[in-house]
Each structure stands twice: as C-alpha cells, then as structure tokens.
C-alpha cells in the first residue's frame, strides 16, 4: 500500500467515527415512560416526572429524565444491569417477569 492509501483509510475511518458520534448526540430525548407487564400498560407518564414505580416483580426508577430498573425478582438481573435509558426508542426488557419499560 502507498502513503495515499493510508490517508484515504484514515479519513474514511475519521468520517465514520464522527458520523456515529453525531447520530448519537442528536438522538431525540424521550417524552414518556411506558411500563407494560403481561402486555398491559401499568404506567404511562412523562419522563420528566420523577417517580418510583413498584409493580411487584420489578421496581422502576424515573429520575432526572432517565429511567432504570432498580430491582427485579428474576434470577439473571439483565433488566437491572441494562442501566439507564432516556432517548426515544430505548427499552429495558425483563423476559422472566414479562415487563417492558420503553421511552416514547
């Protein structure tokens, strides 16, 4: 490979990284938190409203525009380890407890 090839590869990689960064930074902030259990809506409120939602099997915390599962009765704890969500389209799923937390 020639020196020019490395320059083209470097520029292409830089454009790719910058475009991913811009895409993530311009993702729309969500407006509503919807919590479903057994495919029924049990909570539907603004993401800006701080609240603790205990649905028996899972405890969901909504604070400062972010949502996370604080505790769950399932063995694997994947929903707890998912972390915080805040952008439109993001979700947390607890398959054993049939719970879906999503940002709309």
mmCIF file of N, CA and C in Angstrom:
data_model
loop_
_atom_site.group_PDB
_atom_site.id
_atom_site.type_symbol
_atom_site.label_atom_id
_atom_site.label_comp_id
_atom_site.label_asym_id
_atom_site.label_seq_id
_atom_site.Cartn_x
_atom_site.Cartn_y
_atom_site.Cartn_z
ATOM 1 N N UNK A 1 0.845 -1.182 0.000
ATOM 2 C CA UNK A 1 0.000 0.000 0.000
ATOM 3 C C UNK A 1 0.887 1.239 0.000
ATOM 4 N N UNK A 2 0.358 2.249 -0.624
ATOM 5 C CA UNK A 2 1.093 3.508 -0.737
ATOM 6 C C UNK A 2 0.661 4.459 0.375
ATOM 7 N N UNK A 3 1.400 5.543 0.497
ATOM 8 C CA UNK A 3 1.114 6.543 1.523
ATOM 9 C C UNK A 3 -0.289 7.120 1.339
ATOM 10 N N UNK A 4 -0.717 7.331 0.111
ATOM 11 C CA UNK A 4 -2.040 7.877 -0.178
ATOM 12 C C UNK A 4 -3.157 6.953 0.274
ATOM 13 N N UNK A 5 -2.924 5.639 0.201
ATOM 14 C CA UNK A 5 -3.931 4.671 0.652
ATOM 15 C C UNK A 5 -4.187 4.818 2.150
ATOM 16 N N UNK A 6 -3.125 4.985 2.915
ATOM 17 C CA UNK A 6 -3.269 5.161 4.360
ATOM 18 C C UNK A 6 -4.026 6.446 4.696
ATOM 19 N N UNK A 7 -3.803 7.481 3.933
ATOM 20 C CA UNK A 7 -4.510 8.746 4.151
ATOM 21 C C UNK A 7 -6.003 8.569 3.879
ATOM 22 N N UNK A 8 -6.348 7.888 2.781
ATOM 23 C CA UNK A 8 -7.756 7.651 2.445
ATOM 24 C C UNK A 8 -8.430 6.798 3.526
ATOM 25 N N UNK A 9 -7.736 5.753 3.973
ATOM 26 C CA UNK A 9 -8.289 4.900 5.028
ATOM 27 C C UNK A 9 -8.481 5.692 6.315
ATOM 28 N N UNK A 10 -7.520 6.525 6.659
ATOM 29 C CA UNK A 10 -7.615 7.347 7.875
ATOM 30 C C UNK A 10 -8.771 8.334 7.815
ATOM 31 N N UNK A 11 -8.937 8.981 6.677
ATOM 32 C CA UNK A 11 -10.032 9.947 6.514
ATOM 33 C C UNK A 11 -11.378 9.235 6.569
ATOM 34 N N UNK A 12 -11.479 8.070 5.936
ATOM 35 C CA UNK A 12 -12.728 7.300 5.947
ATOM 36 C C UNK A 12 -13.084 6.874 7.372
ATOM 37 N N UNK A 13 -12.100 6.400 8.111
ATOM 38 C CA UNK A 13 -12.338 5.993 9.495
ATOM 39 C C UNK A 13 -12.769 7.186 10.352
ATOM 40 N N UNK A 14 -12.139 8.328 10.165
ATOM 41 C CA UNK A 14 -12.490 9.525 10.935
ATOM 42 C C UNK A 14 -13.917 9.976 10.628
ATOM 43 N N UNK A 15 -14.313 9.956 9.364
ATOM 44 C CA UNK A 15 -15.673 10.342 8.982
ATOM 45 C C UNK A 15 -16.685 9.372 9.594
ATOM 46 N N UNK A 16 -16.365 8.090 9.584
ATOM 47 C CA UNK A 16 -17.255 7.087 10.170
ATOM 48 C C UNK A 16 -17.454 7.327 11.666
ATOM 49 N N UNK A 17 -16.383 7.543 12.397
ATOM 50 C CA UNK A 17 -16.460 7.775 13.848
ATOM 51 C C UNK A 17 -17.225 9.057 14.145
ATOM 52 N N UNK A 18 -16.974 10.098 13.398
ATOM 53 C CA UNK A 18 -17.683 11.372 13.611
ATOM 54 C C UNK A 18 -19.176 11.241 13.311
ATOM 55 N N UNK A 19 -19.525 10.504 12.275
ATOM 56 C CA UNK A 19 -20.943 10.357 11.938
ATOM 57 C C UNK A 19 -21.675 9.550 13.002
ATOM 58 N N UNK A 20 -21.054 8.538 13.568
ATOM 59 C CA UNK A 20 -21.669 7.779 14.664
ATOM 60 C C UNK A 20 -21.849 8.695 15.879
ATOM 61 N N UNK A 21 -20.851 9.485 16.182
ATOM 62 C CA UNK A 21 -20.944 10.412 17.311
ATOM 63 C C UNK A 21 -22.055 11.430 17.122
ATOM 64 N N UNK A 22 -22.187 11.974 15.931
ATOM 65 C CA UNK A 22 -23.253 12.935 15.656
ATOM 66 C C UNK A 22 -24.628 12.273 15.737
ATOM 67 N N UNK A 23 -24.733 11.078 15.227
ATOM 68 C CA UNK A 23 -26.003 10.359 15.279
ATOM 69 C C UNK A 23 -26.441 10.135 16.718
ATOM 70 N N UNK A 24 -25.521 9.733 17.564
ATOM 71 C CA UNK A 24 -25.854 9.506 18.968
ATOM 72 C C UNK A 24 -26.171 10.805 19.713
ATOM 73 N N UNK A 25 -25.480 11.877 19.392
ATOM 74 C CA UNK A 25 -25.708 13.135 20.097
ATOM 75 C C UNK A 25 -27.009 13.814 19.698
ATOM 76 N N UNK A 26 -27.516 13.525 18.503
ATOM 77 C CA UNK A 26 -28.755 14.141 18.056
ATOM 78 C C UNK A 26 -29.986 13.252 18.245
ATOM 79 N N UNK A 27 -29.823 12.120 18.909
ATOM 80 C CA UNK A 27 -30.977 11.267 19.191
ATOM 81 C C UNK A 27 -31.960 12.044 20.049
ATOM 82 N N UNK A 28 -33.222 11.893 19.733
ATOM 83 C CA UNK A 28 -34.241 12.672 20.426
ATOM 84 C C UNK A 28 -34.466 12.177 21.844
ATOM 85 N N UNK A 29 -34.576 13.130 22.745
ATOM 86 C CA UNK A 29 -34.890 12.832 24.131
ATOM 87 C C UNK A 29 -36.331 12.349 24.196
ATOM 88 N N UNK A 30 -36.572 11.292 24.948
ATOM 89 C CA UNK A 30 -37.920 10.756 25.064
ATOM 90 C C UNK A 30 -38.829 11.654 25.880
ATOM 91 N N UNK A 31 -40.124 11.498 25.681
ATOM 92 C CA UNK A 31 -41.100 12.313 26.400
ATOM 93 C C UNK A 31 -41.888 11.522 27.428
ATOM 94 N N UNK A 32 -42.132 10.231 27.143
ATOM 95 C CA UNK A 32 -42.988 9.431 28.011
ATOM 96 C C UNK A 32 -42.320 8.108 28.369
ATOM 97 N N UNK A 33 -42.637 7.632 29.557
ATOM 98 C CA UNK A 33 -42.218 6.315 30.001
ATOM 99 C C UNK A 33 -43.455 5.433 29.999
ATOM 100 N N UNK A 34 -43.357 4.301 29.326
ATOM 101 C CA UNK A 34 -44.462 3.348 29.318
ATOM 102 C C UNK A 34 -43.934 2.041 29.890
ATOM 103 N N UNK A 35 -44.596 1.552 30.929
ATOM 104 C CA UNK A 35 -44.230 0.280 31.540
ATOM 105 C C UNK A 35 -45.377 -0.687 31.303
ATOM 106 N N UNK A 36 -45.033 -1.839 30.715
ATOM 107 C CA UNK A 36 -46.036 -2.867 30.454
ATOM 108 C C UNK A 36 -45.663 -4.135 31.212
ATOM 109 N N UNK A 37 -46.682 -4.800 31.739
ATOM 110 C CA UNK A 37 -46.496 -6.117 32.336
ATOM 111 C C UNK A 37 -47.570 -7.032 31.771
ATOM 112 N N UNK A 38 -47.161 -8.189 31.285
ATOM 113 C CA UNK A 38 -48.082 -9.105 30.605
ATOM 114 C C UNK A 38 -48.824 -8.396 29.473
ATOM 115 N N UNK A 39 -48.117 -7.520 28.763
ATOM 116 C CA UNK A 39 -48.642 -6.769 27.613
ATOM 117 C C UNK A 39 -49.769 -5.793 27.974
ATOM 118 N N UNK A 40 -49.898 -5.442 29.246
ATOM 119 C CA UNK A 40 -50.852 -4.426 29.684
ATOM 120 C C UNK A 40 -50.091 -3.235 30.235
ATOM 121 N N UNK A 41 -50.501 -2.031 29.859
ATOM 122 C CA UNK A 41 -49.843 -0.818 30.338
ATOM 123 C C UNK A 41 -50.186 -0.614 31.812
ATOM 124 N N UNK A 42 -49.135 -0.563 32.649
ATOM 125 C CA UNK A 42 -49.336 -0.328 34.075
ATOM 126 C C UNK A 42 -48.870 1.070 34.492
ATOM 127 N N UNK A 43 -48.124 1.752 33.588
ATOM 128 C CA UNK A 43 -47.646 3.110 33.884
ATOM 129 C C UNK A 43 -47.414 3.824 32.565
ATOM 130 N N UNK A 44 -47.883 5.074 32.482
ATOM 131 C CA UNK A 44 -47.716 5.883 31.281
ATOM 132 C C UNK A 44 -47.688 7.349 31.707
ATOM 133 N N UNK A 45 -46.484 7.891 31.911
ATOM 134 C CA UNK A 45 -46.331 9.268 32.384
ATOM 135 C C UNK A 45 -45.136 9.930 31.699
ATOM 136 N N UNK A 46 -44.979 11.216 31.956
ATOM 137 C CA UNK A 46 -43.861 11.978 31.416
ATOM 138 C C UNK A 46 -42.545 11.490 32.019
ATOM 139 N N UNK A 47 -41.488 11.471 31.205
ATOM 140 C CA UNK A 47 -40.165 11.081 31.680
ATOM 141 C C UNK A 47 -39.590 12.150 32.618
ATOM 142 N N UNK A 48 -40.154 13.333 32.587
ATOM 143 C CA UNK A 48 -39.676 14.426 33.433
ATOM 144 C C UNK A 48 -40.245 14.361 34.854
ATOM 145 N N UNK A 49 -41.231 13.511 35.060
ATOM 146 C CA UNK A 49 -41.868 13.347 36.367
ATOM 147 C C UNK A 49 -41.123 12.284 37.166
ATOM 148 N N UNK A 50 -40.340 12.704 38.168
ATOM 149 C CA UNK A 50 -39.600 11.749 38.994
ATOM 150 C C UNK A 50 -40.584 10.870 39.757
ATOM 151 N N UNK A 51 -40.318 9.560 39.734
ATOM 152 C CA UNK A 51 -41.249 8.637 40.370
ATOM 153 C C UNK A 51 -40.564 7.296 40.595
ATOM 154 N N UNK A 52 -41.096 6.530 41.526
ATOM 155 C CA UNK A 52 -40.695 5.142 41.736
ATOM 156 C C UNK A 52 -41.924 4.295 41.469
ATOM 157 N N UNK A 53 -41.809 3.361 40.539
ATOM 158 C CA UNK A 53 -42.939 2.520 40.158
ATOM 159 C C UNK A 53 -42.613 1.084 40.573
ATOM 160 N N UNK A 54 -43.333 0.585 41.559
ATOM 161 C CA UNK A 54 -43.150 -0.783 42.031
ATOM 162 C C UNK A 54 -44.316 -1.611 41.514
ATOM 163 N N UNK A 55 -44.021 -2.544 40.617
ATOM 164 C CA UNK A 55 -45.094 -3.354 40.042
ATOM 165 C C UNK A 55 -45.078 -4.783 40.592
ATOM 166 N N UNK A 56 -44.470 -4.953 41.741
ATOM 167 C CA UNK A 56 -44.421 -6.261 42.379
ATOM 168 C C UNK A 56 -43.160 -7.018 42.032
ATOM 169 N N UNK A 57 -42.976 -7.353 40.777
ATOM 170 C CA UNK A 57 -41.798 -8.117 40.362
ATOM 171 C C UNK A 57 -40.595 -7.226 40.063
ATOM 172 N N UNK A 58 -40.837 -5.996 39.676
ATOM 173 C CA UNK A 58 -39.773 -5.066 39.308
ATOM 174 C C UNK A 58 -40.038 -3.699 39.936
ATOM 175 N N UNK A 59 -38.950 -3.014 40.267
ATOM 176 C CA UNK A 59 -39.046 -1.640 40.765
ATOM 177 C C UNK A 59 -38.321 -0.740 39.759
ATOM 178 N N UNK A 60 -39.067 0.194 39.167
ATOM 179 C CA UNK A 60 -38.530 1.077 38.126
ATOM 180 C C UNK A 60 -38.411 2.483 38.703
ATOM 181 N N UNK A 61 -37.254 3.094 38.510
ATOM 182 C CA UNK A 61 -36.996 4.453 38.995
ATOM 183 C C UNK A 61 -36.956 5.398 37.794
ATOM 184 N N UNK A 62 -37.681 6.510 37.913
ATOM 185 C CA UNK A 62 -37.664 7.569 36.904
ATOM 186 C C UNK A 62 -37.129 8.812 37.614
ATOM 187 N N UNK A 63 -35.964 9.281 37.181
ATOM 188 C CA UNK A 63 -35.328 10.403 37.872
ATOM 189 C C UNK A 63 -34.474 11.196 36.896
ATOM 190 N N UNK A 64 -34.646 12.514 36.913
ATOM 191 C CA UNK A 64 -33.861 13.431 36.080
ATOM 192 C C UNK A 64 -33.910 13.066 34.597
ATOM 193 N N UNK A 65 -35.071 12.629 34.127
ATOM 194 C CA UNK A 65 -35.237 12.311 32.717
ATOM 195 C C UNK A 65 -34.659 10.973 32.300
ATOM 196 N N UNK A 66 -34.208 10.189 33.261
ATOM 197 C CA UNK A 66 -33.660 8.869 32.980
ATOM 198 C C UNK A 66 -34.478 7.804 33.693
ATOM 199 N N UNK A 67 -34.488 6.604 33.125
ATOM 200 C CA UNK A 67 -35.290 5.507 33.663
ATOM 201 C C UNK A 67 -34.400 4.280 33.802
ATOM 202 N N UNK A 68 -34.536 3.570 34.929
ATOM 203 C CA UNK A 68 -33.787 2.331 35.108
ATOM 204 C C UNK A 68 -34.546 1.393 36.033
ATOM 205 N N UNK A 69 -34.244 0.115 35.908
ATOM 206 C CA UNK A 69 -34.833 -0.890 36.793
ATOM 207 C C UNK A 69 -33.902 -1.021 37.991
ATOM 208 N N UNK A 70 -34.421 -0.709 39.159
ATOM 209 C CA UNK A 70 -33.637 -0.725 40.383
ATOM 210 C C UNK A 70 -33.515 -2.132 40.958
ATOM 211 N N UNK A 71 -34.592 -2.898 40.882
ATOM 212 C CA UNK A 71 -34.569 -4.269 41.395
ATOM 213 C C UNK A 71 -35.579 -5.116 40.644
ATOM 214 N N UNK A 72 -35.320 -6.430 40.639
ATOM 215 C CA UNK A 72 -36.214 -7.365 39.964
ATOM 216 C C UNK A 72 -36.132 -8.718 40.659
ATOM 217 N N UNK A 73 -37.216 -9.468 40.580
ATOM 218 C CA UNK A 73 -37.257 -10.773 41.233
ATOM 219 C C UNK A 73 -36.692 -11.889 40.358
ATOM 220 N N UNK A 74 -36.280 -11.584 39.145
ATOM 221 C CA UNK A 74 -35.747 -12.613 38.238
ATOM 222 C C UNK A 74 -34.320 -13.002 38.632
ATOM 223 N N UNK A 75 -33.900 -14.179 38.180
ATOM 224 C CA UNK A 75 -32.581 -14.696 38.539
ATOM 225 C C UNK A 75 -31.434 -13.986 37.830
ATOM 226 N N UNK A 76 -31.591 -13.719 36.532
ATOM 227 C CA UNK A 76 -30.460 -13.228 35.741
ATOM 228 C C UNK A 76 -30.161 -11.734 35.888
ATOM 229 N N UNK A 77 -31.124 -10.929 36.300
ATOM 230 C CA UNK A 77 -30.933 -9.491 36.566
ATOM 231 C C UNK A 77 -30.455 -8.699 35.349
ATOM 232 N N UNK A 78 -30.758 -9.179 34.145
ATOM 233 C CA UNK A 78 -30.359 -8.453 32.937
ATOM 234 C C UNK A 78 -31.029 -7.082 32.888
ATOM 235 N N UNK A 79 -32.287 -7.014 33.282
ATOM 236 C CA UNK A 79 -33.001 -5.729 33.262
ATOM 237 C C UNK A 79 -32.364 -4.719 34.217
ATOM 238 N N UNK A 80 -31.886 -5.180 35.355
ATOM 239 C CA UNK A 80 -31.233 -4.290 36.322
ATOM 240 C C UNK A 80 -29.890 -3.827 35.765
ATOM 241 N N UNK A 81 -29.176 -4.736 35.110
ATOM 242 C CA UNK A 81 -27.843 -4.415 34.585
ATOM 243 C C UNK A 81 -27.877 -3.668 33.264
ATOM 244 N N UNK A 82 -29.047 -3.470 32.678
ATOM 245 C CA UNK A 82 -29.151 -2.730 31.413
ATOM 246 C C UNK A 82 -28.709 -1.284 31.597
ATOM 247 N N UNK A 83 -28.986 -0.711 32.750
ATOM 248 C CA UNK A 83 -28.595 0.672 33.006
ATOM 249 C C UNK A 83 -29.726 1.644 32.715
ATOM 250 N N UNK A 84 -29.369 2.905 32.549
ATOM 251 C CA UNK A 84 -30.353 3.971 32.378
ATOM 252 C C UNK A 84 -30.673 4.198 30.904
ATOM 253 N N UNK A 85 -31.944 4.520 30.657
ATOM 254 C CA UNK A 85 -32.377 4.877 29.310
ATOM 255 C C UNK A 85 -33.059 6.245 29.377
ATOM 256 N N UNK A 86 -32.992 7.000 28.269
ATOM 257 C CA UNK A 86 -33.612 8.323 28.260
ATOM 258 C C UNK A 86 -34.044 8.764 26.863
ATOM 259 N N UNK A 87 -33.572 8.100 25.844
ATOM 260 C CA UNK A 87 -33.845 8.527 24.473
ATOM 261 C C UNK A 87 -35.009 7.748 23.867
ATOM 262 N N UNK A 88 -35.705 8.406 22.973
ATOM 263 C CA UNK A 88 -36.855 7.829 22.288
ATOM 264 C C UNK A 88 -36.450 6.525 21.600
ATOM 265 N N UNK A 89 -37.243 5.467 21.834
ATOM 266 C CA UNK A 89 -36.981 4.177 21.214
ATOM 267 C C UNK A 89 -36.188 3.209 22.073
ATOM 268 N N UNK A 90 -35.591 3.678 23.153
ATOM 269 C CA UNK A 90 -34.835 2.790 24.023
ATOM 270 C C UNK A 90 -35.796 1.992 24.913
ATOM 271 N N UNK A 91 -35.357 0.814 25.321
ATOM 272 C CA UNK A 91 -36.214 -0.008 26.172
ATOM 273 C C UNK A 91 -35.389 -0.897 27.087
ATOM 274 N N UNK A 92 -36.036 -1.354 28.145
ATOM 275 C CA UNK A 92 -35.484 -2.338 29.061
ATOM 276 C C UNK A 92 -36.511 -3.457 29.117
ATOM 277 N N UNK A 93 -36.037 -4.700 28.986
ATOM 278 C CA UNK A 93 -36.949 -5.839 28.953
ATOM 279 C C UNK A 93 -36.557 -6.838 30.032
ATOM 280 N N UNK A 94 -37.541 -7.305 30.767
ATOM 281 C CA UNK A 94 -37.357 -8.380 31.739
ATOM 282 C C UNK A 94 -38.235 -9.542 31.268
ATOM 283 N N UNK A 95 -37.631 -10.486 30.551
ATOM 284 C CA UNK A 95 -38.397 -11.595 29.983
ATOM 285 C C UNK A 95 -39.030 -12.500 31.044
ATOM 286 N N UNK A 96 -38.307 -12.882 32.109
ATOM 287 C CA UNK A 96 -38.932 -13.771 33.089
ATOM 288 C C UNK A 96 -40.192 -13.176 33.733
ATOM 289 N N UNK A 97 -40.188 -11.865 33.964
ATOM 290 C CA UNK A 97 -41.326 -11.207 34.609
ATOM 291 C C UNK A 97 -42.293 -10.587 33.610
ATOM 292 N N UNK A 98 -42.005 -10.719 32.323
ATOM 293 C CA UNK A 98 -42.841 -10.174 31.247
ATOM 294 C C UNK A 98 -43.070 -8.667 31.407
ATOM 295 N N UNK A 99 -41.976 -7.945 31.680
ATOM 296 C CA UNK A 99 -42.030 -6.491 31.886
ATOM 297 C C UNK A 99 -41.229 -5.805 30.785
ATOM 298 N N UNK A 100 -41.831 -4.751 30.218
ATOM 299 C CA UNK A 100 -41.160 -3.921 29.206
ATOM 300 C C UNK A 100 -41.252 -2.472 29.660
ATOM 301 N N UNK A 101 -40.111 -1.812 29.712
ATOM 302 C CA UNK A 101 -40.044 -0.388 30.026
ATOM 303 C C UNK A 101 -39.529 0.279 28.766
ATOM 304 N N UNK A 102 -40.295 1.226 28.222
ATOM 305 C CA UNK A 102 -39.870 1.871 26.977
ATOM 306 C C UNK A 102 -40.075 3.375 27.030
ATOM 307 N N UNK A 103 -39.236 4.057 26.253
ATOM 308 C CA UNK A 103 -39.298 5.510 26.134
ATOM 309 C C UNK A 103 -39.947 5.829 24.798
ATOM 310 N N UNK A 104 -40.959 6.664 24.811
ATOM 311 C CA UNK A 104 -41.660 7.078 23.579
ATOM 312 C C UNK A 104 -41.432 8.559 23.347
#
